[in-house]
Coordinates of C-alpha atoms and ligand atoms in Angstrom, one line a residue:
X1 CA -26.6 -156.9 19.9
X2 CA -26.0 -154.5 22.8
X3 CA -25.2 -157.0 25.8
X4 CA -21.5 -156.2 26.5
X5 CA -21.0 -153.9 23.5
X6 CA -17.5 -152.8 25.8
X7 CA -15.9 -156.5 27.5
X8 CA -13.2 -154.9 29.0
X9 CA -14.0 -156.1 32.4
X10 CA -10.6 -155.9 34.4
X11 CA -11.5 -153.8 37.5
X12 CA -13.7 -154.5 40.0
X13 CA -15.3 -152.0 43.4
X14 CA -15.8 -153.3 46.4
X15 CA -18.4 -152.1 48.8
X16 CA -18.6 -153.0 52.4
X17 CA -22.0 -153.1 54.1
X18 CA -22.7 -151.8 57.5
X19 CA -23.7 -155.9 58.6
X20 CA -20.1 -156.7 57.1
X21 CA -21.0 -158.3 54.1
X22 CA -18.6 -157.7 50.9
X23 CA -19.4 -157.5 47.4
X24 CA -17.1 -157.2 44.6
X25 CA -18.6 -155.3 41.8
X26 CA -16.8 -155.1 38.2
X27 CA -16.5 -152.0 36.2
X28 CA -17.4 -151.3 32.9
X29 CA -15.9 -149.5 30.5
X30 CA -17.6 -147.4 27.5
X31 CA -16.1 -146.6 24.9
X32 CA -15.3 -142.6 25.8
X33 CA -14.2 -144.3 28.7
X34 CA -16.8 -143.7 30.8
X35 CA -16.9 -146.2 34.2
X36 CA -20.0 -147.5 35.5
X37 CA -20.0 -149.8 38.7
X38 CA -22.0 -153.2 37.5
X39 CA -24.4 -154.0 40.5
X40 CA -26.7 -156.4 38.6
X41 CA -25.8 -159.3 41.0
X42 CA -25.7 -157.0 43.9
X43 CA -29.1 -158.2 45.4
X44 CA -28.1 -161.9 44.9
X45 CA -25.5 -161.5 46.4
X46 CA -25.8 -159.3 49.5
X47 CA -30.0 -158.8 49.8
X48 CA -29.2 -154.9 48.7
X49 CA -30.2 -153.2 46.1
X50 CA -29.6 -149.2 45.3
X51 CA -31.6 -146.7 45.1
X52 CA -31.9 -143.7 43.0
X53 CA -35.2 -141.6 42.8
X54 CA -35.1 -139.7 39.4
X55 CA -32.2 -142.1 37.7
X56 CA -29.6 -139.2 38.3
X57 CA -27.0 -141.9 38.8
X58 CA -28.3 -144.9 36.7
X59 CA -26.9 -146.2 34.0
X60 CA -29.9 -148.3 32.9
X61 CA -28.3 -150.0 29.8
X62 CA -25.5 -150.3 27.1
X63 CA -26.1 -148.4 24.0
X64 CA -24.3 -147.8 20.6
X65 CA -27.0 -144.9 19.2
X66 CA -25.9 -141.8 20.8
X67 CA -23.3 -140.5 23.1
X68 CA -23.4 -137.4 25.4
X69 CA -20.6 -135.6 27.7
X70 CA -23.0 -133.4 29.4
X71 CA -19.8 -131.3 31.3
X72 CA -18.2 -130.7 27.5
X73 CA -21.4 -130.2 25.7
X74 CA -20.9 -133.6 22.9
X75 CA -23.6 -134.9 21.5
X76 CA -23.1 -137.7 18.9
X77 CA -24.7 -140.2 16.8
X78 CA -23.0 -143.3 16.3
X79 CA -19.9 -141.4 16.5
X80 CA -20.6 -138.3 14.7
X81 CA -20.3 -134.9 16.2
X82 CA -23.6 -133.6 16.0
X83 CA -22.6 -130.2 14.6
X84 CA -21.2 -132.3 11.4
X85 CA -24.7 -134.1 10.9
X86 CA -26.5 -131.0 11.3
X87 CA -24.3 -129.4 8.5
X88 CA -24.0 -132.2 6.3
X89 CA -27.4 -134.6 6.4
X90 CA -31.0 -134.6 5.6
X91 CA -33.2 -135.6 8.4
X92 CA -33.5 -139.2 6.4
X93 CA -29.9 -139.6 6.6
X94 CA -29.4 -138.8 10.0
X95 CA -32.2 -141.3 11.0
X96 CA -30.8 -144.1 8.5
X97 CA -27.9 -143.7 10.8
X98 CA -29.6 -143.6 13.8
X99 CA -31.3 -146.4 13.5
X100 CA -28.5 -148.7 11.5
X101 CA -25.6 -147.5 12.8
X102 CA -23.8 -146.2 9.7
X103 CA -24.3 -143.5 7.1
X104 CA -26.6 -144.9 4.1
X105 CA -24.9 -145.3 0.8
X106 CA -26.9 -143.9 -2.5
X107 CA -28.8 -147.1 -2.9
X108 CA -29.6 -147.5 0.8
X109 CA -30.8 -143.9 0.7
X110 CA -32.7 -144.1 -2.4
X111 CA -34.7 -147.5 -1.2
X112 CA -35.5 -146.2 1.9
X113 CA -37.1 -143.0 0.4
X114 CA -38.7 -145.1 -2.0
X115 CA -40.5 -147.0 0.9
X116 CA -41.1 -143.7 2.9
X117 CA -42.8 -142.6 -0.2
X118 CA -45.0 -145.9 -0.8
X119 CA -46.1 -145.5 2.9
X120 CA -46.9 -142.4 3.1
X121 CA -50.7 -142.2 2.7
X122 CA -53.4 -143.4 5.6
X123 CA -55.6 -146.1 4.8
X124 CA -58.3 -144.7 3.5
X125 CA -60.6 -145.5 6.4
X126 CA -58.3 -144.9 9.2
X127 CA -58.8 -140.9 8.1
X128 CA -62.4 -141.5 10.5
X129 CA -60.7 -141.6 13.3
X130 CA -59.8 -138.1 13.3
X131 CA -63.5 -137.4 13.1
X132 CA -63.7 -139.1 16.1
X133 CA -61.9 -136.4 18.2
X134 CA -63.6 -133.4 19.8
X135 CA -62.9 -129.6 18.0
X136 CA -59.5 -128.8 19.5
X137 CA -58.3 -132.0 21.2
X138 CA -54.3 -131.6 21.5
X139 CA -52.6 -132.4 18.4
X140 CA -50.2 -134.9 20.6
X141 CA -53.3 -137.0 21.9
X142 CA -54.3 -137.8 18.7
X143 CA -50.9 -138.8 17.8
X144 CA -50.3 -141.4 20.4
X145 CA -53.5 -142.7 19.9
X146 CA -53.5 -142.8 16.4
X147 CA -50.3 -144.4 16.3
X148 CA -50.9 -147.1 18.4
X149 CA -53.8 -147.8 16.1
X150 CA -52.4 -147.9 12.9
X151 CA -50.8 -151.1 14.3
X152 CA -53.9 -152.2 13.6
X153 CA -53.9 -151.7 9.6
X154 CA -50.2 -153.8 9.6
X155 CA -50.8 -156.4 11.3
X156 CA -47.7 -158.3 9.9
X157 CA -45.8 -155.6 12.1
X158 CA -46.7 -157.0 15.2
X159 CA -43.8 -159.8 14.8
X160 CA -40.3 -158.3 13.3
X161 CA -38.6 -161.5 11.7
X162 CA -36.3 -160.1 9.3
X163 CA -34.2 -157.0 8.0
X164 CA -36.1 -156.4 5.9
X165 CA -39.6 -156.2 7.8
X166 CA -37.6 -153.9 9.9
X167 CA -36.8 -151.5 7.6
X168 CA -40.5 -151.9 5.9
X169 CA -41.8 -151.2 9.5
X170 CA -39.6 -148.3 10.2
X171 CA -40.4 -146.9 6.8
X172 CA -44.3 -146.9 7.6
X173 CA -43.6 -145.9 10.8
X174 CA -41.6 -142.7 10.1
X175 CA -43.7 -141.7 6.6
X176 CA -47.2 -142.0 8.6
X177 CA -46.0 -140.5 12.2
X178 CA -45.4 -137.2 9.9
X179 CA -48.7 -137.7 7.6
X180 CA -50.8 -138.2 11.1
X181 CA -48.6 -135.4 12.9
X182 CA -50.0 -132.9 10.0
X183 CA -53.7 -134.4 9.5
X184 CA -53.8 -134.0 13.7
X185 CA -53.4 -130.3 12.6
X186 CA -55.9 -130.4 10.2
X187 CA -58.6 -131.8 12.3
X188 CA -58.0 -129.7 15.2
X189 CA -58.4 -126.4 13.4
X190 CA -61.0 -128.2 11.0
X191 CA -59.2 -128.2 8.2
X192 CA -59.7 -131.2 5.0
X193 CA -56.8 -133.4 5.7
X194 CA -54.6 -133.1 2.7
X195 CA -52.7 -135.9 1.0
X196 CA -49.3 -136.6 1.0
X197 CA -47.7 -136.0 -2.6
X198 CA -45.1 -138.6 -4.6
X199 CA -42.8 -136.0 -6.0
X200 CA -41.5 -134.3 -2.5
X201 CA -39.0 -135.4 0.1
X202 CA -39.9 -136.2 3.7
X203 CA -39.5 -132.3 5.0
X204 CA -41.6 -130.6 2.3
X205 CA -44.1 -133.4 1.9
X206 CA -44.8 -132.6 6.1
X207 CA -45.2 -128.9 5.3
X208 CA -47.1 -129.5 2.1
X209 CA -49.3 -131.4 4.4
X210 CA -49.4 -128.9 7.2
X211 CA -50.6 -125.4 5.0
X212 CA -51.6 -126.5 1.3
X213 CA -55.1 -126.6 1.2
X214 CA -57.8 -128.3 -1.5
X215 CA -58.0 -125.0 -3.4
X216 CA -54.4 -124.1 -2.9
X217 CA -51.2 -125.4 -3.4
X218 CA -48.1 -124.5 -0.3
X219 CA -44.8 -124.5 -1.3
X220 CA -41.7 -124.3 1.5
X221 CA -39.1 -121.9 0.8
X222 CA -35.8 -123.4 0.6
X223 CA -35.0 -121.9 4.3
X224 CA -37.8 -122.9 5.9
X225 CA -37.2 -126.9 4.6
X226 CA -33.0 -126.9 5.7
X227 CA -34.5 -125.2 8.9
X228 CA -37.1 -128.0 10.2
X229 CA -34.8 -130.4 8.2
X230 CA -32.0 -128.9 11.0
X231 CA -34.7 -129.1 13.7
X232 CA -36.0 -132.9 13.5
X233 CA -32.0 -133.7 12.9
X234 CA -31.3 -132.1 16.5
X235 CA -34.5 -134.0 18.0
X236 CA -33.4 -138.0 16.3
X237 CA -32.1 -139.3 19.3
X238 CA -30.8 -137.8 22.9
X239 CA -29.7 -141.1 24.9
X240 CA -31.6 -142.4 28.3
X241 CA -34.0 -139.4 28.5
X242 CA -37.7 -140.2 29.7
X243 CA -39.5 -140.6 26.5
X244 CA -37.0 -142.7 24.8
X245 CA -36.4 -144.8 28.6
X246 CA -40.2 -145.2 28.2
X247 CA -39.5 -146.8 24.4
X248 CA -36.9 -149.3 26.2
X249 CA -39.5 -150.2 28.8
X250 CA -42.3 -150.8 27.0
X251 CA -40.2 -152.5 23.8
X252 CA -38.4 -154.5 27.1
X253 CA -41.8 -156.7 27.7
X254 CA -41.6 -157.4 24.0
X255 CA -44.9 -155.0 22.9
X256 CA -44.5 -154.0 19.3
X257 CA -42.9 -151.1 17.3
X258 CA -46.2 -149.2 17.2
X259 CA -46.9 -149.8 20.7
X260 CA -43.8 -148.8 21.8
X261 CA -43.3 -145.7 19.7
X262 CA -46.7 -144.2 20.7
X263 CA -45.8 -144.8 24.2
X264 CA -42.8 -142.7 23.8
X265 CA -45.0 -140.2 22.7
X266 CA -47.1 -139.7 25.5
X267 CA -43.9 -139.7 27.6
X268 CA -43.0 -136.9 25.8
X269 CA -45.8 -135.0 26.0
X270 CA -44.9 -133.8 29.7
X271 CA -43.5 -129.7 30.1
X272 CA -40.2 -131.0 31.9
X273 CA -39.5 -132.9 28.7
X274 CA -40.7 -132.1 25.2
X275 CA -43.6 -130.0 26.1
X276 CA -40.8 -127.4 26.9
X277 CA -40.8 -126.0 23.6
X278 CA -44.6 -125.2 23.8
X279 CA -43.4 -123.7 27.6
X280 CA -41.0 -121.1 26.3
X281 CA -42.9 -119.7 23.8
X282 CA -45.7 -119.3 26.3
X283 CA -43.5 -118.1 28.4
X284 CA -42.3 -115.4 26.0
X285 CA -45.7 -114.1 25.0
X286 CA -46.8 -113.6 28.6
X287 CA -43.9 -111.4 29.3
X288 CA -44.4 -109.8 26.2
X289 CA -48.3 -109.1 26.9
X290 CA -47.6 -108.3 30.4
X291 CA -45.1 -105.6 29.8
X292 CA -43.1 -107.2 32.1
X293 CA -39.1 -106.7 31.8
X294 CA -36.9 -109.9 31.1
X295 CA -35.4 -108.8 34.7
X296 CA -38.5 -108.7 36.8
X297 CA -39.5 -112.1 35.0
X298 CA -36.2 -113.5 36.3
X299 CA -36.9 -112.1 40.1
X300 CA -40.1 -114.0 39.7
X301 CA -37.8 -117.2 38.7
X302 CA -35.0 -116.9 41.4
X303 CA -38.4 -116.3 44.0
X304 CA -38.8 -120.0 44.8
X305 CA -41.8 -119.3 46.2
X306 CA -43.1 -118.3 42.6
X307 CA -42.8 -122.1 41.4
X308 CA -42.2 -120.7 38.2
X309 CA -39.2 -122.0 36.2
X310 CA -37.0 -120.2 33.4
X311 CA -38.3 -122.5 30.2
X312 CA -35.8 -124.0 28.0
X313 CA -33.1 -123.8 31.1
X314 CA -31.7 -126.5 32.3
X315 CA -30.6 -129.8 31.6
X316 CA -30.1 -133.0 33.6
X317 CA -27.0 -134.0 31.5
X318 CA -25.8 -130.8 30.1
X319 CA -24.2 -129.0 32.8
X320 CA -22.1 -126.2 30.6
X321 CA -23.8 -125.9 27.4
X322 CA -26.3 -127.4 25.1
X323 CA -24.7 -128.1 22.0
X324 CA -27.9 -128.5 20.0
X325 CA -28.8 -124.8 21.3
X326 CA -25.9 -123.0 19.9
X327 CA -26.7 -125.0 16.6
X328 CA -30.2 -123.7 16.7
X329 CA -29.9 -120.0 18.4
X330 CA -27.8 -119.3 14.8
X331 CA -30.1 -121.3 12.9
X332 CA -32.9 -119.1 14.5
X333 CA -30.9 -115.6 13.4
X334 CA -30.5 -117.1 10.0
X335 CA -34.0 -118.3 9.6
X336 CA -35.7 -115.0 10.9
X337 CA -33.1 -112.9 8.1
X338 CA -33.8 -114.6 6.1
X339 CA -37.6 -114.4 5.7
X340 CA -37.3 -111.1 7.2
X341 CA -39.3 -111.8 10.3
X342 CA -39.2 -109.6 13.4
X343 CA -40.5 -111.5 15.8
X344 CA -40.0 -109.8 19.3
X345 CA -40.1 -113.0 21.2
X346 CA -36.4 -113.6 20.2
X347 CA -35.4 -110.3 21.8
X348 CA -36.9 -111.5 24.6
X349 CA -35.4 -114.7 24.5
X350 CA -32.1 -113.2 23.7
X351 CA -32.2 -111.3 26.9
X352 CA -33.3 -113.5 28.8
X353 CA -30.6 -115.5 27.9
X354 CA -27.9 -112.7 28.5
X355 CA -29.6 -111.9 32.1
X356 CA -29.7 -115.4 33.4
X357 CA -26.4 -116.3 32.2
X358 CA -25.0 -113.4 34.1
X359 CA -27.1 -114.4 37.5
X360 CA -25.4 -116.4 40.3
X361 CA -28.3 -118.2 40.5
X362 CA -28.3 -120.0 37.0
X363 CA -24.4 -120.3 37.3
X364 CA -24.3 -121.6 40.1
X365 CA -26.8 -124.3 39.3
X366 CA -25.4 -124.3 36.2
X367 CA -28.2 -124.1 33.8
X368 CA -28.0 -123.1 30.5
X369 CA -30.3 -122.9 27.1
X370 CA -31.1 -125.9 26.3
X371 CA -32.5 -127.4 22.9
X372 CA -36.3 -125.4 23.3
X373 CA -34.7 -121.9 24.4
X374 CA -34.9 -121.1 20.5
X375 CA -36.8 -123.7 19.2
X376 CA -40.0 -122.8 19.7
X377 CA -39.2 -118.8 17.8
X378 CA -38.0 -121.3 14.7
X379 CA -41.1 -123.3 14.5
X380 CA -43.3 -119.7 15.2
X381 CA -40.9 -118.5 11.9
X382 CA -42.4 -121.6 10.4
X383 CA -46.0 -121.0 10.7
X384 CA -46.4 -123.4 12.8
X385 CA -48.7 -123.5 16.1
X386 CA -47.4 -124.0 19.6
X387 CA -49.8 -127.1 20.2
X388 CA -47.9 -128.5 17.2
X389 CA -44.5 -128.3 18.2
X390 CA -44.0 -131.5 20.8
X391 CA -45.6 -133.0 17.5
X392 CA -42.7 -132.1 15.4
X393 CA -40.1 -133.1 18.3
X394 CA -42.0 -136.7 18.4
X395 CA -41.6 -137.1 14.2
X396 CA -37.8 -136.2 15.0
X397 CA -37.4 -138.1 17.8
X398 CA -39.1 -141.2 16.2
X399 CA -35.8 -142.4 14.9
X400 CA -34.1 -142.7 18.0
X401 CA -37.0 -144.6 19.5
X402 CA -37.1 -147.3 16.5
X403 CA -33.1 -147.5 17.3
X404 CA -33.8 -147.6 20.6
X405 CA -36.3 -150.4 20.1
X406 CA -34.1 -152.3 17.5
X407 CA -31.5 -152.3 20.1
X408 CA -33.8 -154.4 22.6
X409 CA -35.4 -156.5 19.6
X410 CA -32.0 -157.5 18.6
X411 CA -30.5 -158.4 21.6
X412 CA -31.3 -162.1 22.8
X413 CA -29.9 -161.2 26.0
X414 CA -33.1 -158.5 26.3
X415 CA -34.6 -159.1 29.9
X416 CA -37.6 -157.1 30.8
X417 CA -37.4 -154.0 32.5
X418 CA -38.5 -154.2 35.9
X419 CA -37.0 -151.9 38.6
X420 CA -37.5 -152.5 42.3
X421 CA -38.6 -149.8 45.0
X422 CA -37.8 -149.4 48.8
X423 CA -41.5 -149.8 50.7
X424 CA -42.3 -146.7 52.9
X425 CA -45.9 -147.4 53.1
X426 CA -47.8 -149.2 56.7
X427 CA -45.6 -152.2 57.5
X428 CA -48.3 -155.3 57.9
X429 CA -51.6 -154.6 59.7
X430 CA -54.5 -157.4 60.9
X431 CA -57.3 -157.7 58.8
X432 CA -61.0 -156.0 60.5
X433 CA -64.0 -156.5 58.8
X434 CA -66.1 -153.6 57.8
X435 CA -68.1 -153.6 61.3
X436 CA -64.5 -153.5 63.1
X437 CA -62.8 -150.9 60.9
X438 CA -66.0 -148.9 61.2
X439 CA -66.0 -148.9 64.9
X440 CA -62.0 -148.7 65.0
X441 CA -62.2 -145.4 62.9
X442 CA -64.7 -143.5 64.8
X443 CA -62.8 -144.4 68.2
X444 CA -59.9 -142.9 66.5
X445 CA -62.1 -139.3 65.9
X446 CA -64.0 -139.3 69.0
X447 CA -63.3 -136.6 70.9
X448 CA -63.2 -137.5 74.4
X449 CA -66.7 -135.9 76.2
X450 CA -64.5 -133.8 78.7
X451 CA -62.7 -131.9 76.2
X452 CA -66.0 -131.2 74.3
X453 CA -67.3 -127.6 74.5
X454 CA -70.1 -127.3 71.9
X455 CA -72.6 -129.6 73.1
X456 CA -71.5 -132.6 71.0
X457 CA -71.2 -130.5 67.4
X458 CA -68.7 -131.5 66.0
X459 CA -68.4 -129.0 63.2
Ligands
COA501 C1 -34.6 -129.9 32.5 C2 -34.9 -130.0 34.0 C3 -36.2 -130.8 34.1 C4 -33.8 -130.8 34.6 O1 -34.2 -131.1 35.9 P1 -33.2 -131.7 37.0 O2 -32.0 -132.3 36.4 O3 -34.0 -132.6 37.9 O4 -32.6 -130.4 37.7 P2 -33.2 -129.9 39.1 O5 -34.7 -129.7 39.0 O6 -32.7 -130.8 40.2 O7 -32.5 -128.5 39.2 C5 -31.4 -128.1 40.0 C6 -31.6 -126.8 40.6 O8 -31.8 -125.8 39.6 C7 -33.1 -125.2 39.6 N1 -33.6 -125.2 38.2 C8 -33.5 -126.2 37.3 N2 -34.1 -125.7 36.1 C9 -34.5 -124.5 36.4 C10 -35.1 -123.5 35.5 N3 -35.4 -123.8 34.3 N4 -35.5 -122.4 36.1 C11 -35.2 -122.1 37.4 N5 -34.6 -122.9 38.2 C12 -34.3 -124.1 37.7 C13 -33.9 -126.2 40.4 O9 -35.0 -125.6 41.1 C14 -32.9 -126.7 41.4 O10 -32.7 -125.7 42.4 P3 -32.3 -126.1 43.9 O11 -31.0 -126.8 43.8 O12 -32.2 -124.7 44.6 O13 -33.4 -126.9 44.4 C15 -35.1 -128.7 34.7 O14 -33.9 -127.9 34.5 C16 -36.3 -127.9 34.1 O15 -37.4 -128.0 34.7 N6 -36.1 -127.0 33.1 C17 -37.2 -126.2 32.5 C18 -37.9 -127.2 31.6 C19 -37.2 -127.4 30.3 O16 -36.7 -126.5 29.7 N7 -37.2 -128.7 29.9 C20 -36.5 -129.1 28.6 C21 -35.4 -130.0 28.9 S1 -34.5 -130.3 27.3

């Protein structure tokens, strides 16, 4: 139940309107304190409404997952600073809390790995689809489709009635998006898809997945597990961004779980968002193949002209720092020491990082690294493809959207999500028939005989 999670209603803002109308609108209160002027009856009562291309300034609804001071760099989940989470949990954990609110207890945490476990494996006969794909379609199109479809194979998910179809849901949801994230691999460098196995945990089971093959048997180091375990913590949830506001949307006109989730996924898909990861290290290699120096590359950025962007700068909420990416840039230095990896896309990266940050043009714009500056070098540690990383983000990020989801399920007070828009288009015109728009259009082009100086070519 989310409607009025804060009730503290005791201020109101009034707002004057240039034909002299007045509307008092309350304030709400969250529970950091942040104020947010409530114009939900502002149409009703005045005609207006507000507008705000992008939602820089929206607050589009009350939320208990996750809460973010963009100027002091906070990140938590249900109340937990993100740095303890990412020191003390397990990926499960952190989603257990994502999505119910509060840190499991043993039994809470050993049923739901049990259930992860029992849903693990595809149906045998969804494994076709994969077939169905051309050689080298993008890992993250198969995804969203195939996650939509395995709606199909539960059809007892389409309606949630219960806790415990929740959790069952959730469960199948989280085990498969991380068995179909890793057989999308397979098929796309036409690999056998390999099963998942009974006697490993959520992490290792996904790289199991990912690199053992029929003949041969992968097993994670120990550093490589905490590290992707660190990664998909960082990636559960990140408040109202655009995939998880997609979620919300779609979850708003009731569609199922499934539906919703593989929604998300496309939404995430986009460069600005979680493609970025995929952007930097691209971004990395050209400059290293070019022989280009981190400075000229940063000319080319500041060069507006160039319509190239620094990757993995920038944030629309974060304005000083990105906590997750000081979590991650010394996860990164661990990671690469520890499996003695010199990878000379983090020198890069790392002065990159110390160029831009000492360029009036990033400060003053305030953009820092943000969560896929370093990302992308830990996934590359990892083995893993570029193509593959939004993958990984979306199995991380699948918590938050089932929390997300939950939170509109749940809440009776739910209404559909349905923004308006200010008209800029031709105000009303009369209706011609074809003969009449015909003869109105080429009126329109003639050019008049006098001015006409070849003839009557017109070229
Ligand atoms: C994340 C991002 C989409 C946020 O966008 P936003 O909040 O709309 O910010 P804006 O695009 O309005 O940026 C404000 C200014 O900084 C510039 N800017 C923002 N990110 C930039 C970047 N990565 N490189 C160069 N300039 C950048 C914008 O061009 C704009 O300049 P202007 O004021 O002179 O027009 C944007 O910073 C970006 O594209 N970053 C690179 C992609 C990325 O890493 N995405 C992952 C996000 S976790």
């Amino acid at each position: 139940m989310t409607e009025n999670l804060v009730d503290d209603i005791t201020q109101s803002a009034s707002l004057t309107l240039p034909d002299g109308q007045r509307a008092d609108l309350p304030i709400v209160v969250g529970t950091e304190g942040e104020r947010a002027i409530d114009i939900s009856k502002l149409r009703a009562q005045t005609g207006y409404i507000t507008l705000d291309d992008g939602y820089t300034n929206t607050g589009s609804c009350q939320s208990a997952i996750t809460y973010i001071d963009g100027e002091a760099g906070i990140l938590r989940y249900r109340g937990y600073p993100i740095e303890d989470i990412a020191k003390h949990c397990s990926f499960i954990e952190a989603a257990q809390l994502v999505i119910w609110g509060e840190l499991p207890s043993p039994d809470q945490r050993s049923h739901f790995s049990d259930i992860l476990t029992e849903n693990s494996a595809l149906p045998e006969d969804f494994r076709r689809h994969f077939a169905a794909f051309p050689p080298h379609a993008h890992p993250m199109s198969i995804m969203s489709a195939l996650i939509n479809a395995l709606q199909s194979y539960d059809l007892p998910g389409l309606t949630i009635d219960s806790d415990e179809e929740f959790e069952r849901v959730s469960a199948t949801l989280m085990s498969k998006v991380r068995t179909i994230a890793a057989a999308s691999y397979k098929s796309s460098i036409g690999e056998p898809i390999i099963y998942p196995r009974y006697d490993l945990r959520y992490v290792e089971n996904f790289l199991h997945m990912m690199f053992s093959r029929p003949y041969r048997n992968f097993v994670p180091t120990a550093e490589a597990t905490r590290a992707l375990n660190l990664f998909l913590i960082l990636h559960a949830d990140h408040e109202q961004n655009c995939s998880t506001s997609t979620v919300r949307m779609v979850a708003s006109g009731q569609a199922n779980l499934y539906a919703s989730v593989a929604a998300g996924v496309c939404a995430l898909w986009g460069s600005l968002h979680g493609g970025a990861n995929q952007a930097v290290i691209e971004m990395l290699d050209l400059i290293l193949e070019s022989g280009m120096s981190t400075k000229e590359y940063i000319a080319k950025v500041k060069d507006r002209s160039s319509g190239i962007k620094l990757m993995g700068f920038g944030h629309r909420v974060y304005r000083n720092f990105d906590p997750r990416s000081r979590i991650l840039k010394d996860a990164c230095d661990d990671l690469l020491n520890a499996l003695n990896i010199d990878d000379p896309r983090l020198n890069i990266a790392r002065e990159l990082e110390e160029v831009a940050l000492a360029d009036d043009y990033f400060v003053s714009r305030r953009l820092y690294p943000n969560v896929d500056f370093y990302s992308g070098t830990i996934l590359t540690a990892l083995g893993i493809p570029p193509e593959m990383f939004t993958v990984i983000f979306a199995i991380g990020r699948t918590a938050g959207w089932i929390a997300n989801w939950k939170e509109i399920h749940d809440n009776p007070a739910s209404r559909i999500y349905r923004p308006r828009q200010i008209y800029v288009g031709p105000p009303q015109r009369e209706w011609m028939n074809r003969f009449q728009r015909e003869k109105a259009t080429s009126q329109e082009f003639r050019v008049p005989d006098e001015l006409r100086s070849d003839g009557g070519v017109v070229a």
